[in-house]
mmCIF file of C-alpha atoms in Angstrom:
data_model
loop_
_atom_site.group_PDB
_atom_site.id
_atom_site.type_symbol
_atom_site.label_atom_id
_atom_site.label_comp_id
_atom_site.label_asym_id
_atom_site.label_seq_id
_atom_site.Cartn_x
_atom_site.Cartn_y
_atom_site.Cartn_z
ATOM 1 C CA UNK A 605 -90.201 6.693 70.382
ATOM 2 C CA UNK A 606 -92.277 6.131 67.250
ATOM 3 C CA UNK A 607 -95.526 4.767 67.440
ATOM 4 C CA UNK A 608 -95.637 1.277 66.422
ATOM 5 C CA UNK A 609 -98.459 -0.883 64.818
ATOM 6 C CA UNK A 610 -98.931 -2.886 68.202
ATOM 7 C CA UNK A 611 -99.613 0.439 70.021
ATOM 8 C CA UNK A 612 -102.347 1.207 67.700
ATOM 9 C CA UNK A 613 -103.968 -2.415 67.899
ATOM 10 C CA UNK A 614 -103.685 -2.125 71.775
ATOM 11 C CA UNK A 615 -105.416 1.486 72.071
ATOM 12 C CA UNK A 616 -108.207 0.025 69.423
ATOM 13 C CA UNK A 617 -108.566 -3.254 71.343
ATOM 14 C CA UNK A 618 -107.985 -5.175 68.104
ATOM 15 C CA UNK A 619 -105.178 -7.159 66.710
ATOM 16 C CA UNK A 620 -102.154 -6.045 64.730
ATOM 17 C CA UNK A 621 -103.597 -7.871 61.669
ATOM 18 C CA UNK A 622 -106.877 -6.010 62.049
ATOM 19 C CA UNK A 623 -104.851 -2.355 62.062
ATOM 20 C CA UNK A 624 -103.014 -3.529 59.035
ATOM 21 C CA UNK A 625 -106.282 -4.545 57.194
ATOM 22 C CA UNK A 626 -107.732 -0.991 57.993
ATOM 23 C CA UNK A 627 -104.482 0.813 56.797
ATOM 24 C CA UNK A 628 -104.567 -1.220 53.449
ATOM 25 C CA UNK A 629 -108.176 -0.445 53.006
ATOM 26 C CA UNK A 630 -109.430 -4.150 53.073
ATOM 27 C CA UNK A 631 -113.098 -4.181 52.144
ATOM 28 C CA UNK A 632 -114.320 -6.749 54.756
ATOM 29 C CA UNK A 633 -113.663 -4.707 57.776
ATOM 30 C CA UNK A 634 -116.801 -3.505 59.590
ATOM 31 C CA UNK A 635 -117.551 0.158 60.009
ATOM 32 C CA UNK A 636 -117.100 -0.080 63.789
ATOM 33 C CA UNK A 637 -113.958 -1.467 63.557
ATOM 34 C CA UNK A 638 -112.589 0.750 61.076
ATOM 35 C CA UNK A 639 -113.770 3.722 63.146
ATOM 36 C CA UNK A 640 -111.980 2.386 66.331
ATOM 37 C CA UNK A 641 -108.819 1.837 64.434
ATOM 38 C CA UNK A 642 -108.773 5.231 62.626
ATOM 39 C CA UNK A 643 -109.624 7.051 66.042
ATOM 40 C CA UNK A 644 -106.444 5.210 67.459
ATOM 41 C CA UNK A 645 -104.165 6.209 64.527
ATOM 42 C CA UNK A 646 -105.329 9.806 65.114
ATOM 43 C CA UNK A 647 -104.688 9.876 68.700
ATOM 44 C CA UNK A 648 -101.493 8.274 68.634
ATOM 45 C CA UNK A 649 -100.469 10.172 65.377
ATOM 46 C CA UNK A 650 -99.345 6.959 63.676
ATOM 47 C CA UNK A 651 -97.655 7.133 60.492
ATOM 48 C CA UNK A 652 -97.422 3.833 58.304
ATOM 49 C CA UNK A 653 -94.142 2.748 57.087
ATOM 50 C CA UNK A 654 -94.560 3.505 53.426
ATOM 51 C CA UNK A 655 -91.619 1.676 52.383
ATOM 52 C CA UNK A 656 -92.328 -1.349 54.322
ATOM 53 C CA UNK A 657 -95.974 -1.521 52.861
ATOM 54 C CA UNK A 658 -94.860 -1.011 49.416
ATOM 55 C CA UNK A 659 -92.569 -3.999 49.655
ATOM 56 C CA UNK A 660 -95.333 -6.081 51.053
ATOM 57 C CA UNK A 661 -98.003 -4.880 48.210
ATOM 58 C CA UNK A 662 -95.299 -4.750 45.230
ATOM 59 C CA UNK A 663 -96.561 -1.269 44.734
ATOM 60 C CA UNK A 664 -96.686 2.113 46.569
ATOM 61 C CA UNK A 665 -99.809 3.766 45.047
ATOM 62 C CA UNK A 666 -97.562 6.929 44.409
ATOM 63 C CA UNK A 667 -97.010 8.105 41.089
ATOM 64 C CA UNK A 668 -94.996 10.991 39.878
ATOM 65 C CA UNK A 669 -95.908 13.958 37.723
ATOM 66 C CA UNK A 670 -92.958 15.776 36.225
ATOM 67 C CA UNK A 671 -93.738 19.083 34.773
ATOM 68 C CA UNK A 672 -91.468 22.161 33.650
ATOM 69 C CA UNK A 673 -92.585 24.735 36.212
ATOM 70 C CA UNK A 674 -95.282 24.792 38.884
ATOM 71 C CA UNK A 675 -95.783 28.592 38.701
ATOM 72 C CA UNK A 676 -97.077 28.322 35.201
ATOM 73 C CA UNK A 677 -100.793 28.550 35.428
ATOM 74 C CA UNK A 678 -101.592 26.099 32.709
ATOM 75 C CA UNK A 679 -99.416 23.352 34.516
ATOM 76 C CA UNK A 680 -100.820 24.344 37.840
ATOM 77 C CA UNK A 681 -104.241 23.640 36.537
ATOM 78 C CA UNK A 682 -102.954 20.732 34.828
ATOM 79 C CA UNK A 683 -101.320 19.439 37.994
ATOM 80 C CA UNK A 684 -104.525 19.987 39.859
ATOM 81 C CA UNK A 685 -106.655 18.038 37.394
ATOM 82 C CA UNK A 686 -104.301 15.029 37.599
ATOM 83 C CA UNK A 687 -104.220 15.003 41.270
ATOM 84 C CA UNK A 688 -107.978 14.858 41.433
ATOM 85 C CA UNK A 689 -108.072 12.129 38.865
ATOM 86 C CA UNK A 690 -105.511 10.061 40.782
ATOM 87 C CA UNK A 691 -107.352 10.515 44.382
ATOM 88 C CA UNK A 692 -110.519 9.370 42.817
ATOM 89 C CA UNK A 693 -108.600 6.125 42.086
ATOM 90 C CA UNK A 694 -106.977 5.981 45.524
ATOM 91 C CA UNK A 695 -103.574 7.007 44.146
ATOM 92 C CA UNK A 696 -101.223 9.927 45.449
ATOM 93 C CA UNK A 697 -99.481 12.267 43.039
ATOM 94 C CA UNK A 698 -95.798 13.493 43.689
ATOM 95 C CA UNK A 699 -95.066 16.650 41.670
ATOM 96 C CA UNK A 700 -91.453 17.232 40.629
ATOM 97 C CA UNK A 701 -90.512 20.509 38.814
ATOM 98 C CA UNK A 702 -87.919 20.145 36.021
ATOM 99 C CA UNK A 703 -87.720 23.724 35.009
ATOM 100 C CA UNK A 704 -87.093 22.291 31.586
ATOM 101 C CA UNK A 705 -83.587 21.408 32.392
ATOM 102 C CA UNK A 706 -81.954 18.333 30.713
ATOM 103 C CA UNK A 707 -80.318 17.195 33.732
ATOM 104 C CA UNK A 708 -83.527 17.186 35.652
ATOM 105 C CA UNK A 709 -85.439 15.451 32.698
ATOM 106 C CA UNK A 710 -82.627 12.853 32.635
ATOM 107 C CA UNK A 711 -83.429 12.178 36.618
ATOM 108 C CA UNK A 712 -87.139 11.364 35.525
ATOM 109 C CA UNK A 713 -86.213 9.108 32.591
ATOM 110 C CA UNK A 714 -83.790 7.226 34.896
ATOM 111 C CA UNK A 715 -86.798 6.080 37.002
ATOM 112 C CA UNK A 716 -86.782 8.818 39.802
ATOM 113 C CA UNK A 717 -87.257 7.743 43.343
ATOM 114 C CA UNK A 718 -86.532 3.948 43.258
ATOM 115 C CA UNK A 719 -89.328 2.028 44.928
ATOM 116 C CA UNK A 720 -91.431 5.144 46.250
ATOM 117 C CA UNK A 721 -93.280 5.611 43.099
ATOM 118 C CA UNK A 722 -95.038 3.179 40.661
ATOM 119 C CA UNK A 723 -95.074 5.196 37.503
ATOM 120 C CA UNK A 724 -94.347 8.681 35.910
ATOM 121 C CA UNK A 725 -96.510 11.034 33.919
ATOM 122 C CA UNK A 726 -93.951 13.491 32.285
ATOM 123 C CA UNK A 727 -94.107 16.551 30.308
ATOM 124 C CA UNK A 728 -90.546 17.118 28.812
ATOM 125 C CA UNK A 729 -89.038 20.256 27.183
ATOM 126 C CA UNK A 730 -85.290 19.636 26.773
ATOM 127 C CA UNK A 731 -85.028 16.088 26.129
ATOM 128 C CA UNK A 732 -84.483 15.426 22.385
ATOM 129 C CA UNK A 733 -86.844 12.842 20.838
ATOM 130 C CA UNK A 734 -84.039 10.281 20.358
ATOM 131 C CA UNK A 735 -83.345 10.260 23.988
ATOM 132 C CA UNK A 736 -86.906 9.888 24.709
ATOM 133 C CA UNK A 737 -87.189 6.951 22.239
ATOM 134 C CA UNK A 738 -84.044 5.326 23.747
ATOM 135 C CA UNK A 739 -84.710 5.928 27.478
ATOM 136 C CA UNK A 740 -85.223 2.972 29.894
ATOM 137 C CA UNK A 741 -87.001 4.385 32.898
ATOM 138 C CA UNK A 742 -87.495 0.937 34.719
ATOM 139 C CA UNK A 743 -90.967 2.335 35.473
ATOM 140 C CA UNK A 744 -94.137 2.775 33.264
ATOM 141 C CA UNK A 745 -94.212 6.369 31.600
ATOM 142 C CA UNK A 746 -96.840 8.473 30.129
ATOM 143 C CA UNK A 747 -95.831 11.524 28.189
ATOM 144 C CA UNK A 748 -97.630 14.746 27.911
ATOM 145 C CA UNK A 749 -97.062 17.485 25.181
ATOM 146 C CA UNK A 750 -95.732 17.702 21.811
ATOM 147 C CA UNK A 751 -92.504 15.278 22.223
ATOM 148 C CA UNK A 752 -92.948 12.165 19.957
ATOM 149 C CA UNK A 753 -93.105 8.867 21.980
ATOM 150 C CA UNK A 754 -91.613 6.970 19.014
ATOM 151 C CA UNK A 755 -93.936 4.276 19.846
ATOM 152 C CA UNK A 756 -92.124 3.398 23.153
ATOM 153 C CA UNK A 757 -94.473 5.134 25.530
ATOM 154 C CA UNK A 758 -98.072 6.080 25.893
ATOM 155 C CA UNK A 759 -98.694 9.820 25.096
ATOM 156 C CA UNK A 760 -101.633 12.183 25.666
ATOM 157 C CA UNK A 761 -101.348 15.561 23.880
ATOM 158 C CA UNK A 762 -103.530 18.076 22.054
ATOM 159 C CA UNK A 763 -102.912 18.149 18.189
ATOM 160 C CA UNK A 764 -100.958 21.443 18.402
ATOM 161 C CA UNK A 765 -100.342 21.447 14.421
ATOM 162 C CA UNK A 766 -104.261 21.384 13.854
ATOM 163 C CA UNK A 767 -105.009 23.597 16.706
ATOM 164 C CA UNK A 768 -102.749 26.169 15.743
ATOM 165 C CA UNK A 769 -103.809 26.023 12.229
ATOM 166 C CA UNK A 770 -107.426 26.782 13.685
ATOM 167 C CA UNK A 771 -106.444 29.638 15.641
ATOM 168 C CA UNK A 772 -104.437 31.371 12.734
ATOM 169 C CA UNK A 773 -107.390 30.801 10.371
ATOM 170 C CA UNK A 774 -109.641 32.376 12.748
ATOM 171 C CA UNK A 775 -107.692 35.359 12.545
ATOM 172 C CA UNK A 776 -107.884 35.142 8.727
ATOM 173 C CA UNK A 777 -111.382 34.790 8.988
ATOM 174 C CA UNK A 778 -112.004 38.202 10.422
ATOM 175 C CA UNK A 779 -110.210 39.905 7.969
ATOM 176 C CA UNK A 780 -106.570 40.045 9.091
ATOM 177 C CA UNK A 781 -103.891 39.615 6.658
ATOM 178 C CA UNK A 782 -100.664 40.655 8.473
ATOM 179 C CA UNK A 783 -100.638 37.914 11.119
ATOM 180 C CA UNK A 784 -97.611 37.520 13.522
ATOM 181 C CA UNK A 785 -96.624 34.783 15.986
ATOM 182 C CA UNK A 786 -94.920 34.993 19.222
ATOM 183 C CA UNK A 787 -93.284 31.873 20.810
ATOM 184 C CA UNK A 788 -91.886 30.325 17.715
ATOM 185 C CA UNK A 789 -88.353 29.042 19.062
ATOM 186 C CA UNK A 790 -86.510 27.212 21.705
ATOM 187 C CA UNK A 791 -88.868 24.175 22.529
ATOM 188 C CA UNK A 792 -90.770 21.571 20.745
ATOM 189 C CA UNK A 793 -94.153 23.401 21.455
ATOM 190 C CA UNK A 794 -92.640 26.433 19.520
ATOM 191 C CA UNK A 795 -91.646 24.158 16.612
ATOM 192 C CA UNK A 796 -95.135 22.357 16.354
ATOM 193 C CA UNK A 797 -97.326 25.633 16.592
ATOM 194 C CA UNK A 798 -95.281 27.494 14.266
ATOM 195 C CA UNK A 799 -95.817 24.404 11.836
ATOM 196 C CA UNK A 800 -99.647 24.982 12.319
ATOM 197 C CA UNK A 801 -99.482 28.756 11.935
ATOM 198 C CA UNK A 802 -97.306 28.681 8.605
ATOM 199 C CA UNK A 803 -99.682 25.934 7.268
ATOM 200 C CA UNK A 804 -102.611 28.434 7.761
ATOM 201 C CA UNK A 805 -100.884 31.055 6.145
ATOM 202 C CA UNK A 806 -100.133 29.190 3.053
ATOM 203 C CA UNK A 807 -103.761 27.965 3.018
ATOM 204 C CA UNK A 808 -104.943 31.568 2.888
ATOM 205 C CA UNK A 809 -102.682 32.558 0.358
ATOM 206 C CA UNK A 810 -100.911 34.655 2.854
ATOM 207 C CA UNK A 811 -97.011 35.400 2.347
ATOM 208 C CA UNK A 812 -94.849 34.158 4.932
ATOM 209 C CA UNK A 813 -92.664 37.007 6.711
ATOM 210 C CA UNK A 814 -89.921 35.991 8.879
ATOM 211 C CA UNK A 815 -90.091 39.342 10.582
ATOM 212 C CA UNK A 816 -93.585 38.558 11.934
ATOM 213 C CA UNK A 817 -92.180 35.647 13.707
ATOM 214 C CA UNK A 818 -90.739 36.227 17.355
ATOM 215 C CA UNK A 819 -89.072 33.736 19.451
ATOM 216 C CA UNK A 820 -88.529 35.337 22.641
ATOM 217 C CA UNK A 821 -86.630 33.980 25.549
ATOM 218 C CA UNK A 822 -89.330 32.141 27.366
ATOM 219 C CA UNK A 823 -93.273 31.685 27.461
ATOM 220 C CA UNK A 824 -94.088 34.161 30.177
ATOM 221 C CA UNK A 825 -95.744 37.781 30.158
ATOM 222 C CA UNK A 826 -92.498 39.700 30.001
ATOM 223 C CA UNK A 827 -91.641 37.650 26.782
ATOM 224 C CA UNK A 828 -95.095 38.328 25.221
ATOM 225 C CA UNK A 829 -94.855 42.171 26.048
ATOM 226 C CA UNK A 830 -91.129 42.449 24.836
ATOM 227 C CA UNK A 831 -92.008 40.564 21.487
ATOM 228 C CA UNK A 832 -95.050 42.740 20.838
ATOM 229 C CA UNK A 833 -92.935 45.901 21.256
ATOM 230 C CA UNK A 834 -90.694 44.533 18.685
ATOM 231 C CA UNK A 835 -93.492 43.866 16.412
ATOM 232 C CA UNK A 836 -95.039 47.338 16.735
ATOM 233 C CA UNK A 837 -91.601 48.779 15.977
ATOM 234 C CA UNK A 838 -91.663 47.377 12.436
ATOM 235 C CA UNK A 839 -92.107 49.596 9.612
ATOM 236 C CA UNK A 840 -95.297 47.531 8.815
ATOM 237 C CA UNK A 841 -96.622 46.303 12.264
ATOM 238 C CA UNK A 842 -99.144 43.339 12.238
ATOM 239 C CA UNK A 843 -102.936 43.619 12.448
ATOM 240 C CA UNK A 844 -103.201 40.398 14.247
ATOM 241 C CA UNK A 845 -100.818 37.939 16.503
ATOM 242 C CA UNK A 846 -101.070 34.448 17.470
ATOM 243 C CA UNK A 847 -99.351 33.776 20.725
ATOM 244 C CA UNK A 848 -98.338 30.182 21.510
ATOM 245 C CA UNK A 849 -99.625 30.382 25.112
ATOM 246 C CA UNK A 850 -101.978 32.707 27.071
ATOM 247 C CA UNK A 851 -99.180 33.983 29.139
ATOM 248 C CA UNK A 852 -97.463 35.540 26.131
ATOM 249 C CA UNK A 853 -100.977 36.758 24.957
ATOM 250 C CA UNK A 854 -101.533 38.547 28.246
ATOM 251 C CA UNK A 855 -98.149 40.148 28.014
ATOM 252 C CA UNK A 856 -98.957 41.318 24.347
ATOM 253 C CA UNK A 857 -102.155 42.745 25.409
ATOM 254 C CA UNK A 858 -100.340 44.794 28.015
ATOM 255 C CA UNK A 859 -97.922 46.331 25.409
ATOM 256 C CA UNK A 860 -100.937 46.984 23.150
ATOM 257 C CA UNK A 861 -102.743 48.815 25.938
ATOM 258 C CA UNK A 862 -99.607 50.905 26.848
ATOM 259 C CA UNK A 863 -99.372 51.799 23.147
ATOM 260 C CA UNK A 864 -102.755 53.208 22.996
ATOM 261 C CA UNK A 865 -103.861 50.600 20.512
ATOM 262 C CA UNK A 866 -107.314 49.050 20.518
ATOM 263 C CA UNK A 867 -107.892 45.324 20.726
ATOM 264 C CA UNK A 868 -109.317 43.905 18.444
ATOM 265 C CA UNK A 869 -109.913 46.871 16.169
ATOM 266 C CA UNK A 870 -106.179 47.615 15.630
ATOM 267 C CA UNK A 871 -104.586 44.293 16.739
ATOM 268 C CA UNK A 872 -106.655 41.157 17.256
ATOM 269 C CA UNK A 873 -104.893 38.445 19.663
ATOM 270 C CA UNK A 874 -105.261 34.735 20.176
ATOM 271 C CA UNK A 875 -103.638 32.607 22.800
ATOM 272 C CA UNK A 876 -103.398 28.875 23.408
ATOM 273 C CA UNK A 877 -104.303 27.156 26.822
ATOM 274 C CA UNK A 878 -107.254 28.755 28.199
ATOM 275 C CA UNK A 879 -105.954 29.637 31.582
ATOM 276 C CA UNK A 880 -108.071 31.165 34.114
ATOM 277 C CA UNK A 881 -106.453 34.829 33.850
ATOM 278 C CA UNK A 882 -107.330 35.099 30.180
ATOM 279 C CA UNK A 883 -110.983 34.535 30.915
ATOM 280 C CA UNK A 884 -111.263 37.558 33.111
ATOM 281 C CA UNK A 885 -108.768 39.617 31.429
ATOM 282 C CA UNK A 886 -110.102 42.963 29.719
ATOM 283 C CA UNK A 887 -110.593 42.233 26.784
ATOM 284 C CA UNK A 888 -111.275 38.536 27.460
ATOM 285 C CA UNK A 889 -108.855 36.341 25.574
ATOM 286 C CA UNK A 890 -109.780 34.243 22.506
ATOM 287 C CA UNK A 891 -107.687 31.212 22.887
ATOM 288 C CA UNK A 892 -107.378 27.448 22.134
ATOM 289 C CA UNK A 893 -108.953 25.482 25.116
ATOM 290 C CA UNK A 894 -107.720 21.935 25.544
ATOM 291 C CA UNK A 895 -110.055 19.623 27.585
ATOM 292 C CA UNK A 896 -107.748 19.532 30.841
ATOM 293 C CA UNK A 897 -110.023 17.069 32.649
ATOM 294 C CA UNK A 898 -110.010 14.638 29.825
ATOM 295 C CA UNK A 899 -106.325 14.856 29.527
ATOM 296 C CA UNK A 900 -105.920 14.161 33.455
ATOM 297 C CA UNK A 901 -108.371 11.108 33.431
ATOM 298 C CA UNK A 902 -106.886 9.518 30.576
ATOM 299 C CA UNK A 903 -103.183 9.973 31.641
ATOM 300 C CA UNK A 904 -103.877 8.634 34.954
ATOM 301 C CA UNK A 905 -105.772 5.627 33.413
ATOM 302 C CA UNK A 906 -102.922 4.828 31.154
ATOM 303 C CA UNK A 907 -100.378 4.926 33.735
ATOM 304 C CA UNK A 908 -102.292 2.927 36.085
ATOM 305 C CA UNK A 909 -103.029 0.299 33.308
ATOM 306 C CA UNK A 910 -99.303 0.036 32.536
ATOM 307 C CA UNK A 911 -98.643 -0.143 36.537
ATOM 308 C CA UNK A 912 -101.103 -3.270 36.592
ATOM 309 C CA UNK A 913 -99.720 -4.822 33.748
ATOM 310 C CA UNK A 914 -103.178 -4.584 31.989
ATOM 311 C CA UNK A 915 -102.070 -2.312 29.037
ATOM 312 C CA UNK A 916 -102.368 -3.395 25.448
ATOM 313 C CA UNK A 917 -98.807 -4.218 24.026
ATOM 314 C CA UNK A 918 -98.974 -1.504 21.712
ATOM 315 C CA UNK A 919 -98.567 2.175 23.207
ATOM 316 C CA UNK A 920 -101.113 4.587 22.558
ATOM 317 C CA UNK A 921 -101.010 8.052 21.389
ATOM 318 C CA UNK A 922 -104.557 9.885 22.504
ATOM 319 C CA UNK A 923 -105.391 13.240 21.162
ATOM 320 C CA UNK A 924 -107.062 15.725 23.602
ATOM 321 C CA UNK A 925 -110.083 17.351 22.478
ATOM 322 C CA UNK A 926 -109.935 21.112 21.991
ATOM 323 C CA UNK A 927 -112.213 23.959 21.078
ATOM 324 C CA UNK A 928 -111.347 27.439 19.936
ATOM 325 C CA UNK A 929 -112.907 30.000 22.452
ATOM 326 C CA UNK A 930 -113.597 33.003 20.575
ATOM 327 C CA UNK A 931 -113.779 36.117 22.950
ATOM 328 C CA UNK A 932 -113.306 39.736 22.952
ATOM 329 C CA UNK A 933 -109.592 39.875 21.854
ATOM 330 C CA UNK A 934 -110.905 38.926 18.343
ATOM 331 C CA UNK A 935 -114.255 40.552 18.474
ATOM 332 C CA UNK A 936 -116.348 37.876 20.123
#
């Protein structure tokens, strides 16, 4: 038989109301009483009824984070940062993996788990901008990433066009003239970062060569390695490559090492995201480093403001600060 609130009250020698106040973290409870109740909860292994408590409070203190894949180092680091930011505010994060599939992302936009969550932080890949702007989640929603919010939702994202421009111009600044790009197709990320890459080539007076743009089938190490092999098979291979995330760059570096080429002497490499693996690779990876902690703090603050009904009427689009971390893969 499940432990009841009254069982906890009897063991602690307090009223049911006092137990409820402790569970709901009311501030006027004395330290001695709180300790007695918490000891009774632990001894009886009492599990509060989340659904009932949510109905009484009008909110659950749970938010959802919907990301494409939990196995990605970038999204793993992001998920950890958002969980930390939420915990500091007394909020629990439930993480959902969409795998970038339309049906899973539609489930997110339909409001996910009914009354269990108060709001959603969402990084979409497959959902078209038109479907985002027409969505009615029934819950507060904050978007992450390159997808435009259309003024309907708050969004927190790095300026990928400018960041990609800066990454490519760095390669230009170290004398590279045949600069390839890996990861140009298939997602909004690819399209936006390609825009910055091409903008930099134009600004530098370098010709656009379609054979130097590789889409690949994904954003993992194997895709970077495969694309790098294709580039090296060209009659005139590149002397530099901008990879649209760090996993692609790490795969590209593996192929370059297997081919006996030196980095950065023969081919310079830049990534995007500044995952931990890139900082400890040999050579260390030059990359665009987003301020993940800033992103997490602001995304959580935005969703909590919307949940509380305290947000401004106008939805906000916040730009995540970033830096270009110059390391050994470009001579740093």
